[in-house]
Short mmCIF file of C-alpha atoms and ligand atoms in Angstrom, two decimals:
data_model
loop_
_atom_site.label_atom_id
_atom_site.label_comp_id
_atom_site.label_asym_id
_atom_site.label_seq_id
_atom_site.Cartn_x
_atom_site.Cartn_y
_atom_site.Cartn_z
CA MET A 993 94.21 125.89 -7.79
CA GLY A 994 92.45 124.96 -11.05
CA THR A 995 91.93 121.36 -11.97
CA VAL A 996 91.18 119.47 -15.16
CA LYS A 997 87.59 119.05 -13.96
CA ARG A 998 87.04 122.83 -14.17
CA ILE A 999 88.25 122.90 -17.77
CA LEU A 1000 85.99 120.01 -18.77
CA ALA A 1001 82.99 121.70 -17.11
CA ARG A 1002 83.43 124.69 -19.46
CA LYS A 1003 83.84 122.59 -22.61
CA ALA A 1004 80.86 121.62 -24.73
CA ASP A 1005 82.47 118.76 -26.66
CA VAL A 1006 83.06 115.29 -25.30
CA ALA A 1007 86.26 113.58 -26.47
CA LEU A 1008 86.31 112.91 -30.20
CA THR A 1009 87.63 109.47 -31.05
CA THR A 1010 88.69 107.28 -33.96
CA THR A 1011 90.01 103.74 -34.36
CA GLU A 1012 93.31 102.26 -35.55
CA GLY A 1013 91.64 100.88 -38.67
CA ALA A 1014 90.11 104.18 -39.78
CA MET A 1015 91.77 106.02 -42.66
CA VAL A 1016 93.78 109.16 -41.88
CA PHE A 1017 91.69 111.08 -44.44
CA ASP A 1018 88.52 110.47 -42.42
CA ALA A 1019 90.28 111.37 -39.17
CA ILE A 1020 91.56 114.72 -40.45
CA ARG A 1021 88.16 115.46 -41.97
CA VAL A 1022 86.57 115.05 -38.52
CA MET A 1023 89.28 117.27 -37.00
CA ALA A 1024 88.63 119.98 -39.60
CA GLU A 1025 84.84 119.76 -39.27
CA ARG A 1026 84.90 119.85 -35.47
CA GLY A 1027 87.69 122.40 -35.16
CA VAL A 1028 89.99 120.21 -33.07
CA GLY A 1029 93.64 119.28 -33.49
CA ALA A 1030 93.55 115.73 -32.14
CA LEU A 1031 91.48 112.55 -31.96
CA VAL A 1032 91.90 109.89 -29.30
CA VAL A 1033 92.29 106.40 -30.74
CA THR A 1034 90.20 103.85 -28.86
CA GLU A 1035 89.64 100.12 -28.93
CA GLY A 1036 86.34 99.51 -27.17
CA ASP A 1037 86.60 101.67 -24.07
CA LEU A 1038 90.40 101.59 -23.98
CA VAL A 1039 92.60 104.48 -25.08
CA VAL A 1040 95.24 102.96 -27.38
CA GLY A 1041 96.68 106.02 -29.12
CA ILE A 1042 96.34 109.63 -30.21
CA ILE A 1043 96.54 111.23 -33.65
CA THR A 1044 97.02 114.96 -34.16
CA GLU A 1045 97.33 117.32 -37.13
CA ARG A 1046 101.07 117.19 -36.58
CA ASP A 1047 101.15 113.42 -37.22
CA TYR A 1048 99.37 113.98 -40.53
CA LEU A 1049 101.77 116.76 -41.50
CA ARG A 1050 104.96 114.90 -40.63
CA LYS A 1051 104.11 111.29 -41.38
CA VAL A 1052 101.72 111.58 -44.33
CA ALA A 1053 101.90 114.94 -46.16
CA LEU A 1054 105.68 115.42 -45.89
CA GLU A 1055 106.41 111.80 -46.77
CA GLY A 1056 104.19 111.86 -49.83
CA ARG A 1057 101.86 109.16 -48.50
CA SER A 1058 98.16 109.07 -49.28
CA SER A 1059 95.83 109.90 -46.39
CA LYS A 1060 93.15 107.74 -48.04
CA GLU A 1061 95.44 104.70 -48.01
CA THR A 1062 97.15 105.19 -44.64
CA ALA A 1063 95.47 103.87 -41.51
CA VAL A 1064 95.33 105.86 -38.29
CA GLY A 1065 97.14 103.00 -36.53
CA ALA A 1066 100.18 103.47 -38.81
CA ILE A 1067 100.85 107.05 -37.71
CA MET A 1068 99.27 107.44 -34.25
CA SER A 1069 101.34 107.95 -31.09
CA SER A 1070 101.24 105.21 -28.47
CA PRO A 1071 101.41 104.89 -25.51
CA VAL A 1072 99.40 107.97 -24.60
CA VAL A 1073 100.13 110.25 -21.66
CA THR A 1074 96.81 110.90 -19.88
CA VAL A 1075 95.60 112.88 -16.87
CA GLY A 1076 92.73 112.52 -14.38
CA GLN A 1077 90.02 115.07 -13.56
CA GLY A 1078 91.63 115.87 -10.22
CA ASP A 1079 95.02 116.77 -11.72
CA THR A 1080 96.01 120.44 -11.58
CA ILE A 1081 96.39 122.64 -14.63
CA ASP A 1082 99.98 123.32 -13.59
CA HIS A 1083 100.68 119.57 -13.74
CA CYS A 1084 99.14 119.40 -17.25
CA MET A 1085 101.20 122.37 -18.46
CA GLU A 1086 104.31 120.75 -17.05
CA LEU A 1087 103.54 117.46 -18.86
CA MET A 1088 102.83 119.16 -22.19
CA THR A 1089 105.96 121.30 -21.94
CA ARG A 1090 108.16 118.34 -21.00
CA HIS A 1091 106.83 116.03 -23.73
CA ARG A 1092 106.43 118.80 -26.33
CA PHE A 1093 102.81 118.02 -27.23
CA ARG A 1094 99.60 119.99 -26.89
CA HIS A 1095 96.89 117.45 -26.02
CA LEU A 1096 96.01 115.33 -23.01
CA PRO A 1097 93.17 112.80 -22.90
CA VAL A 1098 91.41 112.72 -19.54
CA VAL A 1099 90.79 109.21 -18.18
CA GLU A 1100 88.86 108.14 -15.07
CA ASP A 1101 88.56 104.46 -14.10
CA ASP A 1102 89.91 103.48 -17.55
CA GLN A 1103 87.13 105.48 -19.23
CA LEU A 1104 87.86 108.39 -21.55
CA VAL A 1105 86.00 111.42 -20.17
CA GLY A 1106 87.49 114.24 -22.27
CA VAL A 1107 90.50 115.80 -23.95
CA ILE A 1108 92.17 119.05 -22.99
CA SER A 1109 94.56 121.12 -25.06
CA ILE A 1110 97.31 123.54 -24.11
CA GLY A 1111 94.93 126.31 -25.29
CA ASP A 1112 92.27 125.17 -22.80
CA CYS A 1113 94.86 125.28 -20.00
CA VAL A 1114 96.10 128.76 -20.91
CA LYS A 1115 92.51 130.06 -21.14
CA GLN A 1116 91.61 128.61 -17.73
CA LEU A 1117 94.78 129.95 -16.09
CA LEU A 1118 94.10 133.44 -17.49
CA LYS A 1119 90.54 133.33 -16.18
CA GLU A 1120 91.71 132.27 -12.72
CA HIS A 1121 94.37 134.98 -12.63
CA LYS A 1122 91.82 137.63 -13.67
CA ASP A 1123 89.36 136.44 -10.99
CA GLU A 1124 92.11 136.54 -8.38
CA ILE A 1125 93.17 140.06 -9.36
CA SER A 1126 89.60 141.36 -9.19
CA HIS A 1127 89.10 139.76 -5.75
CA LEU A 1128 92.32 141.38 -4.53
CA ALA A 1129 91.32 144.75 -6.01
CA GLU A 1130 87.95 144.54 -4.23
CA TYR A 1131 89.67 143.60 -1.00
CA ILE A 1132 92.20 146.43 -1.24
CA GLY A 1133 89.39 148.84 -2.14
CA GLY A 1134 87.59 147.76 1.04
CA ARG A 1135 84.62 146.33 -0.78
CA ALA A 1136 85.27 142.67 0.06
P1 AMP B 2364 100.55 117.85 -30.67
O1 AMP B 2364 101.53 118.93 -30.30
O2 AMP B 2364 99.55 117.58 -29.59
O3 AMP B 2364 99.93 118.08 -32.02
O4 AMP B 2364 101.37 116.47 -30.76
C1 AMP B 2364 102.72 116.37 -31.16
C2 AMP B 2364 103.06 114.88 -31.21
O5 AMP B 2364 102.88 114.28 -29.91
C3 AMP B 2364 102.20 114.02 -32.15
O6 AMP B 2364 103.01 113.01 -32.70
C4 AMP B 2364 101.13 113.45 -31.28
O7 AMP B 2364 100.61 112.20 -31.73
C5 AMP B 2364 101.90 113.24 -29.96
N1 AMP B 2364 101.02 113.40 -28.79
C6 AMP B 2364 100.12 114.39 -28.58
N2 AMP B 2364 99.53 114.26 -27.39
C7 AMP B 2364 100.04 113.14 -26.81
C8 AMP B 2364 99.82 112.44 -25.57
N3 AMP B 2364 98.95 112.92 -24.66
N4 AMP B 2364 100.50 111.30 -25.34
C9 AMP B 2364 101.39 110.84 -26.26
N5 AMP B 2364 101.66 111.43 -27.43
C10 AMP B 2364 100.99 112.59 -27.73
#
């Protein structure tokens, strides 16, 4: 059974973060530049919130607010649902489906160690299913 640790091992990026006082404009610029849909909001080492493209869309763009004059803290989601490295991918999928969001910060001993997305989970599950099928095919073919 795949775990969060396996997903993080295949990801190049560490968790990208911002702070409550940063402007939304700067946060979405980082998201666009780095090709991610979410930034974890930290205060020192602590995870205090999360901001995603969806927050910008719903709480800034649609409401006619200015991203250069709105702070991350005004639109972030808090508290944040997090997972640990030992949690299974099934558990993460269940959490994201139940809460209707697509990102999960990974925290170990109160330290942020990464972020996984629903896309990462789907990719990892597909890989594991493919590996399993090829093992079974080898076994059935008598080559195991
Ligand atoms: P997303 O689908 O990840 O773009 O997020 C949809 C909404 O859920 C946004 O308002 C996010 O701030 C919020 N959100 C995303 N991930 C989490 C999380 N792990 N914990 C709490 N809220 C979240």
